[in-house]
Amino acid sequence: MTSNDVFALAAHLHVLLRRKTGRVTDTEWLTTNADYAREIVRFTREKATSEEHADLLVLADKLEAAIPLIAAPARKPLLQVATETLRAGQVSAPTAQRAPTPRSGGFANSVPGQANSGFLESTLLSAFGTPRKEGDDPESRYVGGIR
């Protein structure tokens, strides 16, 4: 039995459980998590016997036989993954943070006598949708200097 067969079995079981019992299952999780598969087998058997659904019992048996094929993928410890990634050169060295260069006429420098606030005024578009020019006076963009 291949992983495709297990997925097909899980999908078939999902449809029958939904139709006959109203139970919705996660088909993908069912094919990757053995504990979830065991619980669905238990639930399916319980419903098959209590509500007399012989076809559910057959699928529960097939799914139980497929549980050894359903194994959670072996996960590597985070430290090992990080070490392998760094050794493979997939991560570049962190770049130094550069301080933003003050623009002439920007909001950060628009208040005379105060230190640079660190906020940069948008240089893409003015409030009217026209591109701003490098030499624009910030005071001319505000009515009476109100920001």
PDB file of C-alpha atoms in Angstrom, residues 23-116:
ATOM      1  CA  ARG A  23     -18.380  13.539  11.430  1.00  0.00           C
ATOM      2  CA  VAL A  24     -15.926  15.622   9.412  1.00  0.00           C
ATOM      3  CA  THR A  25     -12.312  14.486   9.333  1.00  0.00           C
ATOM      4  CA  ASP A  26      -9.102  16.065   8.133  1.00  0.00           C
ATOM      5  CA  THR A  27      -8.001  13.754   5.345  1.00  0.00           C
ATOM      6  CA  GLU A  28      -4.472  15.083   5.072  1.00  0.00           C
ATOM      7  CA  TRP A  29      -3.911  14.941   8.831  1.00  0.00           C
ATOM      8  CA  LEU A  30      -5.319  11.423   8.826  1.00  0.00           C
ATOM      9  CA  THR A  31      -2.609  10.330   6.392  1.00  0.00           C
ATOM     10  CA  THR A  32       0.239  11.914   8.346  1.00  0.00           C
ATOM     11  CA  ASN A  33      -0.604  11.468  12.033  1.00  0.00           C
ATOM     12  CA  ALA A  34      -0.839   7.923  13.386  1.00  0.00           C
ATOM     13  CA  ASP A  35      -2.498   9.017  16.662  1.00  0.00           C
ATOM     14  CA  TYR A  36      -5.257  10.803  14.773  1.00  0.00           C
ATOM     15  CA  ALA A  37      -5.679   7.759  12.514  1.00  0.00           C
ATOM     16  CA  ARG A  38      -6.031   5.476  15.573  1.00  0.00           C
ATOM     17  CA  GLU A  39      -8.696   7.763  17.028  1.00  0.00           C
ATOM     18  CA  ILE A  40     -10.615   7.831  13.745  1.00  0.00           C
ATOM     19  CA  VAL A  41     -10.419   4.012  13.599  1.00  0.00           C
ATOM     20  CA  ARG A  42     -11.821   3.847  17.143  1.00  0.00           C
ATOM     21  CA  PHE A  43     -14.603   6.314  16.318  1.00  0.00           C
ATOM     22  CA  THR A  44     -15.432   4.530  13.058  1.00  0.00           C
ATOM     23  CA  ARG A  45     -15.659   1.142  14.763  1.00  0.00           C
ATOM     24  CA  GLU A  46     -17.860   2.582  17.494  1.00  0.00           C
ATOM     25  CA  LYS A  47     -20.256   4.117  14.961  1.00  0.00           C
ATOM     26  CA  ALA A  48     -20.163   1.005  12.735  1.00  0.00           C
ATOM     27  CA  THR A  49     -21.304  -1.220  15.593  1.00  0.00           C
ATOM     28  CA  SER A  50     -23.779   1.169  17.225  1.00  0.00           C
ATOM     29  CA  GLU A  51     -25.438   2.268  13.980  1.00  0.00           C
ATOM     30  CA  GLU A  52     -24.887  -0.977  12.040  1.00  0.00           C
ATOM     31  CA  HIS A  53     -22.771   0.329   9.166  1.00  0.00           C
ATOM     32  CA  ALA A  54     -20.811  -2.681   7.900  1.00  0.00           C
ATOM     33  CA  ASP A  55     -19.061  -0.652   5.195  1.00  0.00           C
ATOM     34  CA  LEU A  56     -17.544   1.610   7.863  1.00  0.00           C
ATOM     35  CA  LEU A  57     -16.175  -1.424   9.680  1.00  0.00           C
ATOM     36  CA  VAL A  58     -14.387  -2.597   6.535  1.00  0.00           C
ATOM     37  CA  LEU A  59     -12.767   0.816   6.048  1.00  0.00           C
ATOM     38  CA  ALA A  60     -11.770   1.002   9.713  1.00  0.00           C
ATOM     39  CA  ASP A  61      -9.971  -2.344   9.325  1.00  0.00           C
ATOM     40  CA  LYS A  62      -8.172  -1.124   6.199  1.00  0.00           C
ATOM     41  CA  LEU A  63      -7.128   2.106   7.871  1.00  0.00           C
ATOM     42  CA  GLU A  64      -5.858   0.250  10.925  1.00  0.00           C
ATOM     43  CA  ALA A  65      -3.757  -1.959   8.658  1.00  0.00           C
ATOM     44  CA  ALA A  66      -2.308   1.177   7.044  1.00  0.00           C
ATOM     45  CA  ILE A  67      -1.332   2.855  10.319  1.00  0.00           C
ATOM     46  CA  PRO A  68       2.255   1.502  10.220  1.00  0.00           C
ATOM     47  CA  LEU A  69       2.666   3.395   6.946  1.00  0.00           C
ATOM     48  CA  ILE A  70       1.438   6.560   8.603  1.00  0.00           C
ATOM     49  CA  ALA A  71       4.381   7.934  10.469  1.00  0.00           C
ATOM     50  CA  ALA A  72       5.086  11.466  11.450  1.00  0.00           C
ATOM     51  CA  PRO A  73       8.092  12.754   9.559  1.00  0.00           C
ATOM     52  CA  ALA A  74      11.238  12.706  11.644  1.00  0.00           C
ATOM     53  CA  ARG A  75      12.005  16.244  12.668  1.00  0.00           C
ATOM     54  CA  LYS A  76      15.487  17.533  13.195  1.00  0.00           C
ATOM     55  CA  PRO A  77      16.246  19.630  16.252  1.00  0.00           C
ATOM     56  CA  LEU A  78      16.205  23.366  15.555  1.00  0.00           C
ATOM     57  CA  LEU A  79      19.881  23.747  16.424  1.00  0.00           C
ATOM     58  CA  GLN A  80      20.828  21.069  13.898  1.00  0.00           C
ATOM     59  CA  VAL A  81      18.728  22.707  11.155  1.00  0.00           C
ATOM     60  CA  ALA A  82      20.263  26.108  11.902  1.00  0.00           C
ATOM     61  CA  THR A  83      23.781  24.683  11.853  1.00  0.00           C
ATOM     62  CA  GLU A  84      23.203  22.914   8.542  1.00  0.00           C
ATOM     63  CA  THR A  85      21.691  26.041   7.030  1.00  0.00           C
ATOM     64  CA  LEU A  86      24.609  28.202   8.093  1.00  0.00           C
ATOM     65  CA  ARG A  87      27.159  25.662   6.863  1.00  0.00           C
ATOM     66  CA  ALA A  88      25.409  25.458   3.513  1.00  0.00           C
ATOM     67  CA  GLY A  89      25.719  29.237   3.209  1.00  0.00           C
ATOM     68  CA  GLN A  90      22.007  29.745   2.738  1.00  0.00           C
ATOM     69  CA  VAL A  91      21.850  32.593   5.216  1.00  0.00           C
ATOM     70  CA  SER A  92      23.832  35.731   4.593  1.00  0.00           C
ATOM     71  CA  ALA A  93      25.411  37.648   7.425  1.00  0.00           C
ATOM     72  CA  PRO A  94      23.088  40.228   8.967  1.00  0.00           C
ATOM     73  CA  THR A  95      23.439  43.589   7.324  1.00  0.00           C
ATOM     74  CA  ALA A  96      24.248  46.564   9.459  1.00  0.00           C
ATOM     75  CA  GLN A  97      21.325  48.855  10.121  1.00  0.00           C
ATOM     76  CA  ARG A  98      21.914  52.218   8.529  1.00  0.00           C
ATOM     77  CA  ALA A  99      20.403  55.342   9.967  1.00  0.00           C
ATOM     78  CA  PRO A 100      18.048  57.025   7.519  1.00  0.00           C
ATOM     79  CA  THR A 101      19.601  59.942   5.739  1.00  0.00           C
ATOM     80  CA  PRO A 102      17.715  63.152   6.406  1.00  0.00           C
ATOM     81  CA  ARG A 103      16.075  64.647   3.334  1.00  0.00           C
ATOM     82  CA  SER A 104      15.982  68.337   2.899  1.00  0.00           C
ATOM     83  CA  GLY A 105      12.513  69.643   3.508  1.00  0.00           C
ATOM     84  CA  GLY A 106      11.227  66.374   4.997  1.00  0.00           C
ATOM     85  CA  PHE A 107       8.900  66.160   7.986  1.00  0.00           C
ATOM     86  CA  ALA A 108      11.707  64.981  10.244  1.00  0.00           C
ATOM     87  CA  ASN A 109      13.484  68.301   9.727  1.00  0.00           C
ATOM     88  CA  SER A 110      10.456  70.557   9.340  1.00  0.00           C
ATOM     89  CA  VAL A 111      10.299  71.760  12.936  1.00  0.00           C
ATOM     90  CA  PRO A 112      13.023  74.353  13.421  1.00  0.00           C
ATOM     91  CA  GLY A 113      15.086  74.102  16.558  1.00  0.00           C
ATOM     92  CA  GLN A 114      14.126  70.501  17.367  1.00  0.00           C
ATOM     93  CA  ALA A 115      16.145  67.342  16.996  1.00  0.00           C
ATOM     94  CA  ASN A 116      15.487  64.922  14.189  1.00  0.00           C
TER      95      ASN A 116
END
